[in-house]
Each structure stands twice: as C-alpha cells, then as structure tokens.
CSV table of C-alpha atoms in Angstrom, one decimal:
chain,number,residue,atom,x,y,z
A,1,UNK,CA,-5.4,-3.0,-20.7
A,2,UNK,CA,-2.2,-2.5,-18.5
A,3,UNK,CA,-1.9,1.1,-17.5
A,4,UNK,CA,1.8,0.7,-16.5
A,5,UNK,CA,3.1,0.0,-20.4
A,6,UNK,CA,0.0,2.4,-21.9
A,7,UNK,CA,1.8,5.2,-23.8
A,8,UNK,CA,5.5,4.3,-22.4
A,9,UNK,CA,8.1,5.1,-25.3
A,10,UNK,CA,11.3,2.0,-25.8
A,11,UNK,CA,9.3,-1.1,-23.9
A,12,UNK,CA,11.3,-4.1,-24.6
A,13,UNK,CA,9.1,-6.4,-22.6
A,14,UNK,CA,7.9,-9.4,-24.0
A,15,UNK,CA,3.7,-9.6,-24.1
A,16,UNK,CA,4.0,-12.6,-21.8
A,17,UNK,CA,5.5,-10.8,-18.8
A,18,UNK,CA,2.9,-8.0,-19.3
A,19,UNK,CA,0.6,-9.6,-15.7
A,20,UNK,CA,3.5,-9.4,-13.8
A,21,UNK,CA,4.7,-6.2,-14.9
A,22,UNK,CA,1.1,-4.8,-13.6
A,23,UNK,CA,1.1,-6.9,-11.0
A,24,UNK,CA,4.5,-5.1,-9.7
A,25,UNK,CA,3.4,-1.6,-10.5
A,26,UNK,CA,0.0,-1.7,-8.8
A,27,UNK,CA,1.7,-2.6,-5.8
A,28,UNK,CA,4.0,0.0,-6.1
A,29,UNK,CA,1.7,2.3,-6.8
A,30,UNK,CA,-0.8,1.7,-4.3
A,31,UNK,CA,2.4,2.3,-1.6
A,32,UNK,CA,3.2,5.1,-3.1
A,33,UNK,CA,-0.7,6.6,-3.5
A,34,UNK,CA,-0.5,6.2,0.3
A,35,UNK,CA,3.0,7.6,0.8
A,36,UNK,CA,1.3,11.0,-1.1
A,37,UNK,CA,-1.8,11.0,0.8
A,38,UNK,CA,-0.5,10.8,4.0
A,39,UNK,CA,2.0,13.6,3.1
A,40,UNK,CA,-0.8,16.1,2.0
A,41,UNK,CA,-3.0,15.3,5.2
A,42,UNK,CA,-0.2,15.4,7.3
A,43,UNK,CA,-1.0,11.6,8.9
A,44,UNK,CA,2.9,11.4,9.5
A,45,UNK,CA,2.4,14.4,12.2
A,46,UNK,CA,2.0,13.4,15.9
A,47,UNK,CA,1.1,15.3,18.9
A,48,UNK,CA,3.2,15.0,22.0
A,49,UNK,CA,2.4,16.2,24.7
A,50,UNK,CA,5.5,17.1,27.0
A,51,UNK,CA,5.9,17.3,30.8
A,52,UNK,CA,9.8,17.7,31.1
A,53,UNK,CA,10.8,21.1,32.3
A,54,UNK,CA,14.4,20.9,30.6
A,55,UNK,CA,12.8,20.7,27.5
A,56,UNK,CA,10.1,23.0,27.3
A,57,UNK,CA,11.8,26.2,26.4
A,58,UNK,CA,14.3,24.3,24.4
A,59,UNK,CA,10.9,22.8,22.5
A,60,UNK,CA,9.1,25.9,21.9
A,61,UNK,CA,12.1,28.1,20.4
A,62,UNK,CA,13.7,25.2,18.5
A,63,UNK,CA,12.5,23.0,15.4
A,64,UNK,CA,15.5,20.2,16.2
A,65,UNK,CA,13.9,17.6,17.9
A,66,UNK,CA,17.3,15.4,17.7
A,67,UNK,CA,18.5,16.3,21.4
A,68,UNK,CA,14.5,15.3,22.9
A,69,UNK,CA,14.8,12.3,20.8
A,70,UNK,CA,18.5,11.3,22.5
A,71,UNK,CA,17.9,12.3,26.0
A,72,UNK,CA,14.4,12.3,27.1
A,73,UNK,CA,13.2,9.8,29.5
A,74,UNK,CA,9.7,9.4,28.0
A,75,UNK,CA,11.1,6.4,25.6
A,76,UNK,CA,7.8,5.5,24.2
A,77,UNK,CA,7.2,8.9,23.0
A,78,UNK,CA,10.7,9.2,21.5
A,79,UNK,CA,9.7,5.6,19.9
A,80,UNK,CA,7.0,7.2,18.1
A,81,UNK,CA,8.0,10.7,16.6
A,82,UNK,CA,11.5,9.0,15.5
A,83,UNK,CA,8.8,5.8,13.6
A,84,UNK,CA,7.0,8.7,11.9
A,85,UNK,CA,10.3,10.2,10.5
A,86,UNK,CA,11.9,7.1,9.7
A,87,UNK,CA,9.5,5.3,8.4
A,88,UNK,CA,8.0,7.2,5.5
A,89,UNK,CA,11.9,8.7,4.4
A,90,UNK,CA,12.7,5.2,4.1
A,91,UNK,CA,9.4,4.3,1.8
A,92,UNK,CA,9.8,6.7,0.2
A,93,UNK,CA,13.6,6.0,-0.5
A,94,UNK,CA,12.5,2.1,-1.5
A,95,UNK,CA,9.1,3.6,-4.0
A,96,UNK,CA,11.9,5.4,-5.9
A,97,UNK,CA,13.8,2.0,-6.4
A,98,UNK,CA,11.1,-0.2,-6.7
A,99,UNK,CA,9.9,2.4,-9.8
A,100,UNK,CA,13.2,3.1,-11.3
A,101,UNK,CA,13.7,-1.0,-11.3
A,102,UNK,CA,10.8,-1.7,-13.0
A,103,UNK,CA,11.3,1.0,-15.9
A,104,UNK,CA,14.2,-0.4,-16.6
A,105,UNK,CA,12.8,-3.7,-16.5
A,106,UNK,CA,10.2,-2.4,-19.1
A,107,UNK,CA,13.0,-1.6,-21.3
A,108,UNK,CA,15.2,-4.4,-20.9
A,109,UNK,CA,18.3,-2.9,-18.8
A,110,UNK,CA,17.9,-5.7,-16.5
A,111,UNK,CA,21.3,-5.3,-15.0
A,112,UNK,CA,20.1,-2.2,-13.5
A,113,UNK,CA,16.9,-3.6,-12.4
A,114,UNK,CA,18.6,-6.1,-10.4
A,115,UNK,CA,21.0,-4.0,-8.7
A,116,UNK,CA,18.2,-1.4,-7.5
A,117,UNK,CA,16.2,-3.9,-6.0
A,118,UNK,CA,18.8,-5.0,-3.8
A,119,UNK,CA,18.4,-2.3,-0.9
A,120,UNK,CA,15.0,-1.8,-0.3
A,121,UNK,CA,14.3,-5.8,-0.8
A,122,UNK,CA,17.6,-6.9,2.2
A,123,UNK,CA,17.9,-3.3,4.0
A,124,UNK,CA,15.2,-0.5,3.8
A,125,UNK,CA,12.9,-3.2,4.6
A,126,UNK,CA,14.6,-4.8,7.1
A,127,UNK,CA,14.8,-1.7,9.2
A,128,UNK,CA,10.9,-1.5,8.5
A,129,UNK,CA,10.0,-5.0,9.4
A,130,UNK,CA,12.5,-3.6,12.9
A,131,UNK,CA,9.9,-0.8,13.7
A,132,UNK,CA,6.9,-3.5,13.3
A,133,UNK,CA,8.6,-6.0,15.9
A,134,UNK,CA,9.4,-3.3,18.4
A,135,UNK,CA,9.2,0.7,17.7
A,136,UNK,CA,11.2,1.0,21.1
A,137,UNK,CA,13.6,-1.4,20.5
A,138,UNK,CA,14.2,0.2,17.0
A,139,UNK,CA,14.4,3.3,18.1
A,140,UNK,CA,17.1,2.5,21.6
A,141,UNK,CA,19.4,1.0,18.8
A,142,UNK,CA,18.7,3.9,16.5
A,143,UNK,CA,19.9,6.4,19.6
A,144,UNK,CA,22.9,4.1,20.4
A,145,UNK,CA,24.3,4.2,17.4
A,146,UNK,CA,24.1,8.2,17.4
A,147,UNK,CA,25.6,8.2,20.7
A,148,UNK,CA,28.2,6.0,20.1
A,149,UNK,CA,29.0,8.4,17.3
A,150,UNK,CA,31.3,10.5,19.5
A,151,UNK,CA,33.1,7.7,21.0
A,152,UNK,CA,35.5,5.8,19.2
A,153,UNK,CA,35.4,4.5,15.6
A,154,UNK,CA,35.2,1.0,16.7
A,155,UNK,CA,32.4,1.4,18.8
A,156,UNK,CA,30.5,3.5,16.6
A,157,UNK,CA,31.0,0.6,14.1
A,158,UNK,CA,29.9,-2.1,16.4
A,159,UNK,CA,26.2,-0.2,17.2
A,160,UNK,CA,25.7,0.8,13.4
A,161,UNK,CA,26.0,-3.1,12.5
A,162,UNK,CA,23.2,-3.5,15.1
A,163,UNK,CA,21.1,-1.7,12.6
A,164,UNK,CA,22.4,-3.8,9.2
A,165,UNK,CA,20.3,-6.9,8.4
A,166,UNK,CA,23.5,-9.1,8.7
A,167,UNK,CA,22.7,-8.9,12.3
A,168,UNK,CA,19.3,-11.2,12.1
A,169,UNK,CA,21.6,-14.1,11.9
A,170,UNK,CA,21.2,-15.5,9.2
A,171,UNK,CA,18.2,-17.1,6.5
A,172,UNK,CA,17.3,-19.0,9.9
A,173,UNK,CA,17.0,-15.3,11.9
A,174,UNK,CA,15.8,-13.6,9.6
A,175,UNK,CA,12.1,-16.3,9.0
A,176,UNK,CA,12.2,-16.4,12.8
A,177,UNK,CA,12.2,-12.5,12.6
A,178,UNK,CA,9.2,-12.6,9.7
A,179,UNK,CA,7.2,-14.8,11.6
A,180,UNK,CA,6.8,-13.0,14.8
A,181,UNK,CA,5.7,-10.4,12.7
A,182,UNK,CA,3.3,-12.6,11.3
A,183,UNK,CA,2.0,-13.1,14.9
A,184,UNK,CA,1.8,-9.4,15.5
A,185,UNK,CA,-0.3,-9.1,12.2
A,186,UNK,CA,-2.6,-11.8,12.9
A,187,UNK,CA,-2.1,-14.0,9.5
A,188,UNK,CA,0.4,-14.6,7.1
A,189,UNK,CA,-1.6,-13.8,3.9
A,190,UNK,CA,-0.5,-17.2,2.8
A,191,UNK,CA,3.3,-16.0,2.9
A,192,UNK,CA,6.2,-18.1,3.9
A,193,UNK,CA,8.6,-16.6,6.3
A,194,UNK,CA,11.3,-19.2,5.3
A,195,UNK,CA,10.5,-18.5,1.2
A,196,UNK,CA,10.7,-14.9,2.4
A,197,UNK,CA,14.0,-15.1,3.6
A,198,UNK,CA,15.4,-17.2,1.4
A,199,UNK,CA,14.4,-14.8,-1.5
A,200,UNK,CA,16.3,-11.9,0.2
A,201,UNK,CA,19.2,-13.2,1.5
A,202,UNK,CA,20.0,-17.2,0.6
A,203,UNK,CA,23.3,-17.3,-1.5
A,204,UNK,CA,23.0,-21.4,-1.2
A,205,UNK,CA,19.8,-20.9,-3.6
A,206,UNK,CA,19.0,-20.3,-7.1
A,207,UNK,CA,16.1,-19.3,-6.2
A,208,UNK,CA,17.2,-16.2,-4.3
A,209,UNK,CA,17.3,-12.8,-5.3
A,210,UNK,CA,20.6,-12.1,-3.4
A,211,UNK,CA,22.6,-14.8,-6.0
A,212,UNK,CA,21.5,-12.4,-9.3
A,213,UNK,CA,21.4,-8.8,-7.4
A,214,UNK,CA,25.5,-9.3,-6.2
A,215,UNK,CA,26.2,-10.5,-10.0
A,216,UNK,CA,24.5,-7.1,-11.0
A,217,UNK,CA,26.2,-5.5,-8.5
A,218,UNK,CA,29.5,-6.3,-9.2
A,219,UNK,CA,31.8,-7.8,-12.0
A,220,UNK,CA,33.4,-10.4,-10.2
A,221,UNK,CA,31.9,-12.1,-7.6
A,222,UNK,CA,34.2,-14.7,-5.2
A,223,UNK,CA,32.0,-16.1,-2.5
A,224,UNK,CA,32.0,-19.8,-3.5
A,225,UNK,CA,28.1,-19.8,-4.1
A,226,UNK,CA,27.8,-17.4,-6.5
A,227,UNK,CA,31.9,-17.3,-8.2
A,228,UNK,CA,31.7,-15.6,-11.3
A,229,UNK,CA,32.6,-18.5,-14.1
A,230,UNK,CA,35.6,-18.6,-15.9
A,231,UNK,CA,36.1,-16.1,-19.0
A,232,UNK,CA,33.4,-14.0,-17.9
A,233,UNK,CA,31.7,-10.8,-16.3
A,234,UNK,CA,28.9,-11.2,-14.5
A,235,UNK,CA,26.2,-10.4,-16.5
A,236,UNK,CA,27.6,-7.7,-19.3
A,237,UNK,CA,27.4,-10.5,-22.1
A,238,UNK,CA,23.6,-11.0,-21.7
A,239,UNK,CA,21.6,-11.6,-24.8
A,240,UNK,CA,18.3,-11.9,-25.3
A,241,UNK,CA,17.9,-15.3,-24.4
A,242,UNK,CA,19.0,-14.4,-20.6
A,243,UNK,CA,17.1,-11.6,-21.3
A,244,UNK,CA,14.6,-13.5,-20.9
A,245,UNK,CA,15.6,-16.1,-18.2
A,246,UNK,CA,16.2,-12.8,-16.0
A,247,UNK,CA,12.6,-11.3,-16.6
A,248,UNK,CA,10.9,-14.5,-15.8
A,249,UNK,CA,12.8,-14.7,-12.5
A,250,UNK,CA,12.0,-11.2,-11.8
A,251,UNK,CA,8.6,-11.1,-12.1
A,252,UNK,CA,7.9,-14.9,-11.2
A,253,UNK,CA,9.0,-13.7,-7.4
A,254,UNK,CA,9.1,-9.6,-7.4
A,255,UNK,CA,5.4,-9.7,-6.9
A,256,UNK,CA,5.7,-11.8,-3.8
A,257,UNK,CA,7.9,-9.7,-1.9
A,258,UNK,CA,6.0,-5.9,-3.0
A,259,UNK,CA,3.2,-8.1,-1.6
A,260,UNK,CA,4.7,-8.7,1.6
A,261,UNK,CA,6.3,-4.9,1.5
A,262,UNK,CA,2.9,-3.7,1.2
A,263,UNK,CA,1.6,-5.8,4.1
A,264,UNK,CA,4.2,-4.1,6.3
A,265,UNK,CA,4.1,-0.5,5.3
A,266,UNK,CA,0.0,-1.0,5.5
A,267,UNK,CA,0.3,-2.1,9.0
A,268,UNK,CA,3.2,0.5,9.9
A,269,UNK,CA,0.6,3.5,8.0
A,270,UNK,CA,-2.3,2.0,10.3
A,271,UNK,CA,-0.4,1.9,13.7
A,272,UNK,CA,-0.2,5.9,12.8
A,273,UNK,CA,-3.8,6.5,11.9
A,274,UNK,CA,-6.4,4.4,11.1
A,275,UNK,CA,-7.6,3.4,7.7
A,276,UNK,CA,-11.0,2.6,6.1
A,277,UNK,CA,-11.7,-1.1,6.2
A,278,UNK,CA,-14.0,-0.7,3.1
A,279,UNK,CA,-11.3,1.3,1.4
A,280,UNK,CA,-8.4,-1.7,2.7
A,281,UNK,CA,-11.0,-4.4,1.4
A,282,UNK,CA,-11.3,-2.6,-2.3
A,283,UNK,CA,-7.3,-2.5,-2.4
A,284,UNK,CA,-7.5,-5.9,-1.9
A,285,UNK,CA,-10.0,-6.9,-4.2
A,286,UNK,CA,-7.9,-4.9,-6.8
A,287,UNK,CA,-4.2,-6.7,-5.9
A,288,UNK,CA,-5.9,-10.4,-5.3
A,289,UNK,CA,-7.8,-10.0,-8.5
A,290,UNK,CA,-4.3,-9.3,-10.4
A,291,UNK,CA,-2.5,-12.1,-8.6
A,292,UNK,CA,-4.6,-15.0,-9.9
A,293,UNK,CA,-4.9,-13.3,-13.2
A,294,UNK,CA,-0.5,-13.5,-13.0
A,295,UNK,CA,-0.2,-16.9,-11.9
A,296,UNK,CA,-2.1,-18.2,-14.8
A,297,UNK,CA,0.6,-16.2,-16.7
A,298,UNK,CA,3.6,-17.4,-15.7
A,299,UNK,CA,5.5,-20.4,-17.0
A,300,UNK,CA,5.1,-24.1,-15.0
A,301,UNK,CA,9.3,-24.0,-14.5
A,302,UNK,CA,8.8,-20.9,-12.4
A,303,UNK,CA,6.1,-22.2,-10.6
A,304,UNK,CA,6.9,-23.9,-7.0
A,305,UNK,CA,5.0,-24.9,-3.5
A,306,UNK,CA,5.2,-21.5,-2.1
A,307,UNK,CA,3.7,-19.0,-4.6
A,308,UNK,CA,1.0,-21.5,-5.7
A,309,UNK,CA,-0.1,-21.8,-1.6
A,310,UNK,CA,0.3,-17.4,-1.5
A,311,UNK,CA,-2.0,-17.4,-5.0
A,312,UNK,CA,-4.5,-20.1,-3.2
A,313,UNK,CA,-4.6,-17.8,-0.1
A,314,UNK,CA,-5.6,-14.8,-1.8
A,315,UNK,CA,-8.1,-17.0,-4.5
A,316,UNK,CA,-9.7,-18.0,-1.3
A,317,UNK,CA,-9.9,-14.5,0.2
A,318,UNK,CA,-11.1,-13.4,-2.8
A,319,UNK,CA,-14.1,-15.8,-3.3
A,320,UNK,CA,-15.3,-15.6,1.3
A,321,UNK,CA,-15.1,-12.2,0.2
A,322,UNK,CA,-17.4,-11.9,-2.9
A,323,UNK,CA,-20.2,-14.4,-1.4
A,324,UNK,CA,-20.3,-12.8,1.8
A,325,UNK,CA,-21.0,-9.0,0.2
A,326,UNK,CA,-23.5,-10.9,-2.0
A,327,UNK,CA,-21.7,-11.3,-5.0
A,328,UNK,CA,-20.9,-14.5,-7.4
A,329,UNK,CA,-17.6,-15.8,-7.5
A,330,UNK,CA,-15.5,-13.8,-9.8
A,331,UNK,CA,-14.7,-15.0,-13.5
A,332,UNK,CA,-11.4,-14.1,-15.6
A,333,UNK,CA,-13.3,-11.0,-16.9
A,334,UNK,CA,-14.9,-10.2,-13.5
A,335,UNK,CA,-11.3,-10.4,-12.4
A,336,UNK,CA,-10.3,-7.9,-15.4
A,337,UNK,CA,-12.7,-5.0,-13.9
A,338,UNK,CA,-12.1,-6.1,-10.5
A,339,UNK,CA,-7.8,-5.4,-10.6
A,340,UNK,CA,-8.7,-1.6,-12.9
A,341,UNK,CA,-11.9,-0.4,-10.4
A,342,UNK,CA,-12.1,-2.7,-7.7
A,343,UNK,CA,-15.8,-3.6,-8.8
A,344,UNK,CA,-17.3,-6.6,-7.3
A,345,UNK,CA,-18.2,-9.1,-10.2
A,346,UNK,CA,-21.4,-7.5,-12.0
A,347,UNK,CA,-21.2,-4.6,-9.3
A,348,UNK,CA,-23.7,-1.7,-10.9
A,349,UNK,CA,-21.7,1.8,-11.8
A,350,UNK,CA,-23.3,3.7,-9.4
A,351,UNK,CA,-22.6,1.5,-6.7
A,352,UNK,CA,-19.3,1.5,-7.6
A,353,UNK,CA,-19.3,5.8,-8.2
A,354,UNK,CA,-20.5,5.8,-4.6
A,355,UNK,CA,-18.1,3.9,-3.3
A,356,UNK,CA,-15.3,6.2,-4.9
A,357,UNK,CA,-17.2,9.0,-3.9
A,358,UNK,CA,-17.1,7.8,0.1
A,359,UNK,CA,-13.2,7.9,-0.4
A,360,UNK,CA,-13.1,10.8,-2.2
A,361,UNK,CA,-15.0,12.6,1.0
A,362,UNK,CA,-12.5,11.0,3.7
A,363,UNK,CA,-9.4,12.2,1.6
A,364,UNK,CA,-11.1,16.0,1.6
A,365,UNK,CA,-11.9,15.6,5.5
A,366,UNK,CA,-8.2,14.7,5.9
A,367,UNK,CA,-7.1,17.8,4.2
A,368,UNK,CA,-8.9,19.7,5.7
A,369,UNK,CA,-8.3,18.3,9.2
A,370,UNK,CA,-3.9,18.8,7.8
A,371,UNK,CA,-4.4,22.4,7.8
A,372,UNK,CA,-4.2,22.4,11.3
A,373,UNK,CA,-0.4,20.4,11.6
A,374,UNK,CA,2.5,23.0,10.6
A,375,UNK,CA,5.0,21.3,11.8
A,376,UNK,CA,5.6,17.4,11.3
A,377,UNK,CA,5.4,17.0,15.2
A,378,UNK,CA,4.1,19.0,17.2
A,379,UNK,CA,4.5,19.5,20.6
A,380,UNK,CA,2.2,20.6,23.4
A,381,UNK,CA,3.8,22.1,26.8
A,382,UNK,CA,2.6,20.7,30.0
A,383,UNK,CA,3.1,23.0,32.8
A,384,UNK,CA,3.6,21.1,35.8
A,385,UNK,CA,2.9,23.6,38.1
C-alpha cells in the first residue's frame, strides 16, 4: 500500500507512522518529478533578447553570463535568468535533503534526520520564499553581495548576512514575510504564517523544529531555551522510547511544511512556464486525499488548532472539488485510490488512462519543443542599428 516503504531493506518505522511517512515522500516526490521534467524539456531555459552593444560580442563568444548578470542595466532581465539558475540548484539541493532525511527516518537514525532538515526547512527555503516576494530585489542583493566580494571582509560580510534568514527579523518577520506571499498567491491553503514560522525558527517553542534540529546538530547546546541538561549529550542516549517521541514530532509537522515548500516551488515552476490546471488539480487530489487519510493517523497529543484548520482546508477543497466535476464525496477507500492514481471516487479506468494519456502527450510536446534550447539561456542579439 505505501510505495515509499515497498521493497526498502532495514525499515525501523513503526506501522503507525506509515501515513505520514507517505505523506512526506509524495510531496517530495512530486517536487522532485517536476524538478526532472523541467530539466529534460529545458523549462529552466529563457530567451533574452539583448539590445546593449557592450555586450553583444562578449555574449555571442562567451558562455559566462556572470559579468551581464553584474553590470547590465536591464535589471528585470538579470532578475530572471539569475531566478532560473538559482532556483532549481537550490531545489534541487533541498530534494536531496528532504530524501536522505526521510530514509534515515525510515530506519530509525533520527539524529541524522533532524540535522538534514535543518537547511532546506530555515535557509534554502528562505532564499526561495525571497525570489517569490521580489525576483528583483533578490537578485540586487544577490549582485551586492558579489560585488562587495572585492571590497573589504567586513563589507562583504555585512551584504552576505542580507541573504541569511536571520535578517527577516525574527518569528514576527519572518509570518509578516509568509503572508505577503500568501497575498501574492491568492490563498493560504489553510496555512498559518505565524505556525509557519514558529515551526522553522521559534527557540521559545516546543513545538518548533529549530529546538530538536540544534540538539541534532550539536552536542552541547547553551542558548537558555534549548541548554543541553545536566549529565548529558544532546540526543546520543536516545532509546526507543524517544525514538518514538522524535518520529511522532517529525511526521506530525514535516508534512506541513513540504506542503507549504511545495506551494512555493509550484508557484516559482509556474512564473517560468505555465502548467496544466487539470494536471495541478490531479496533484492535488492525490496530496489532499493523503492528508486527511494522515490526520486520522496521528495521535490526539500531536494534534493542535493549526494542522486540524490546514487538514479542514484541504477536506473542503477536496469535497467543492469532487461535486463540482460530478463526483460523490470521497470515502476512506475512494481516498485510498485517489492519493495512488489520482482517480476521482468511482472514476471509470479509461477515463482515468485518458487522463494520463493527455499528460503523457504534453510531457512528449515539451521534449520535443527542448530540442531546440542548447544552452540554459539563451540569448538573442538586437542590432540597434
């Protein structure tokens, strides 16, 4: 039933965290399916067309775009070619963490776990959520900081901090920063910017990832919210009973976050090209089908406000969206085939093979429309003359 523990050698997970496990990994993997797809049609390439003169010859002899991107005056140009190399080096940067966390999740090295998760949950997607608020703005800090490189230290230190999440100011900054791009989204998927926040970066909370991830991190911790207790290391003399504390945390609030990291690097893959709204709808069906099927998996103590509102947001989605294709609302085992296939509830196999089949078509269009990008930005020379 869950393809992310089928035929995996040393799993250590306990049955009861199986939902959340799948839950995780479909998210992951749905990121990642894009990540691949984009790279074999080549939707990271751009075209740019150029009009400076200093740059033309420069441009047509030369495959280092780094001296364009730092001097050109055409700022919202730059903004875009550096978004489409940025962008998917640092997904694919977090896809490799996210992964590696949650197979050693699967076989009960939590300690690891935790410390992966750490960057691409506080930094690599804090540098994303930068791009969505402002490309530009991203990308003048981006060039400061390379400027500033050749000045002194201090300096150089000073822009690059610009560009570290410790600059949002705060839990307060950094909801203030989530729900603007809320705004720019048009919905909040039943997310909490504040519950957001505090899951990345709180030290006041338990209920924060950034309390457990610094104990993973390191053996002795001193800030006064999270001091290491006395005659012990953080985390080293686990047994199976905080074993067990540690999985339920992770997979009580993991989901909510890939969720929101998938919302983001949807929206950044979108603002690039354009995807299918049927194909977006049946990746949705899948995810919100999981997501209810999870929250009647996971223990009451781990239950609070926030996730139950996200899982009621989705539920709802999920139900508008079934009655107004002309389906029933979905039961546990429509919700079963719906999270594997994507099949609406008692949805014929051929309307779903035809449906598969439509993607299938768009992918091979894609391709064959990538054989014409060589380059992953490509330039064409005005001649102003």
């Amino acid at each position: 039933m869950f393809s992310s523990l089928q035929n995996r050698k040393r799993t250590n997970l306990p049955n009861k965290f199986n939902f959340g496990h799948e839950l995780s990994f479909l998210l992951h993997d749905i990121m990642t399916s894009l990540f691949e797809t984009a790279k074999q049609t080549n939707m990271f390439s751009i075209n740019i067309d150029i009009y400076e003169d200093e740059y033309k010859k420069f441009l047509e002899n030369s495959e280092d775009i780094g001296k364009w991107i730092l001097n050109t005056k055409e700022k919202n140009k730059s903004a875009k070619v550096l978004k489409t190399i940025v962008f998917p080096a640092l997904l694919s940067d977090m896809l490799h963490c996210f992964y590696e966390a949650l197979e050693t999740s699967r076989k009960g090295k939590l300690t690891i776990s935790y410390m992966l998760i750490r960057k691409p949950l506080q930094e690599s997607l804090y540098l994303l959520e930068d791009i969505v608020l402002s490309e530009l703005n991203f990308s003048d800090k981006f060039k400061k900081n390379a400027e500033s490189s050749e000045l002194e230290s201090l300096e150089y230190k000073k822009n690059l901090k610009h560009l570290e999440f410790s600059s949002a100011g705060g839990k307060e900054g950094h909801a203030k920063r989530i729900e603007k791009i809320f705004e720019i989204m048009g919905s909040n998927f039943g997310l909490s910017p504040e519950y957001i926040a505090q899951l990345r970066y709180d030290k006041s909370s338990e209920d924060s990832f950034d309390i457990i991830c610094n104990k993973a991190m390191h053996l002795f911790t001193t800030h006064e919210k999270i001091f290491t207790e006395p005659l012990n290391i953080n985390m080293i003399f686990s047994g199976y009973s905080e074993f067990e504390t540690q999985w339920a945390y992770l997979y009580s609030r993991l989901p909510y976050l890939l969720f929101y990291t998938w919302i983001i690097v949807e929206y950044l893959t979108n603002s690039i090209i354009e995807t299918s709204q049927e194909y977006l709808d049946d990746i949705r069906r899948r995810v919100s089908a999981l997501i209810i099927l999870w929250w009647n998996e996971i223990d009451d103590f781990y239950k609070n406000e926030k996730l139950e509102s996200f899982v009621g947001f989705q539920e709802e989605w999920l139900n508008n969206h079934c009655l107004k294709n002309g389906y029933k609302i979905p039961t546990k085992n429509n919700l079963i085939k719906m999270f594997k296939n994507g099949s609406f509830p008692n949805e014929s196999k051929n309307s779903i093979k035809q449906r598969l089949n439509r993607y299938q078509d768009i992918y091979k269009i894609n391709l064959l429309d990538a054989k014409y990008y060589e380059k992953d930005v490509n330039f064409k020379i005005i001649d102003n003359k």
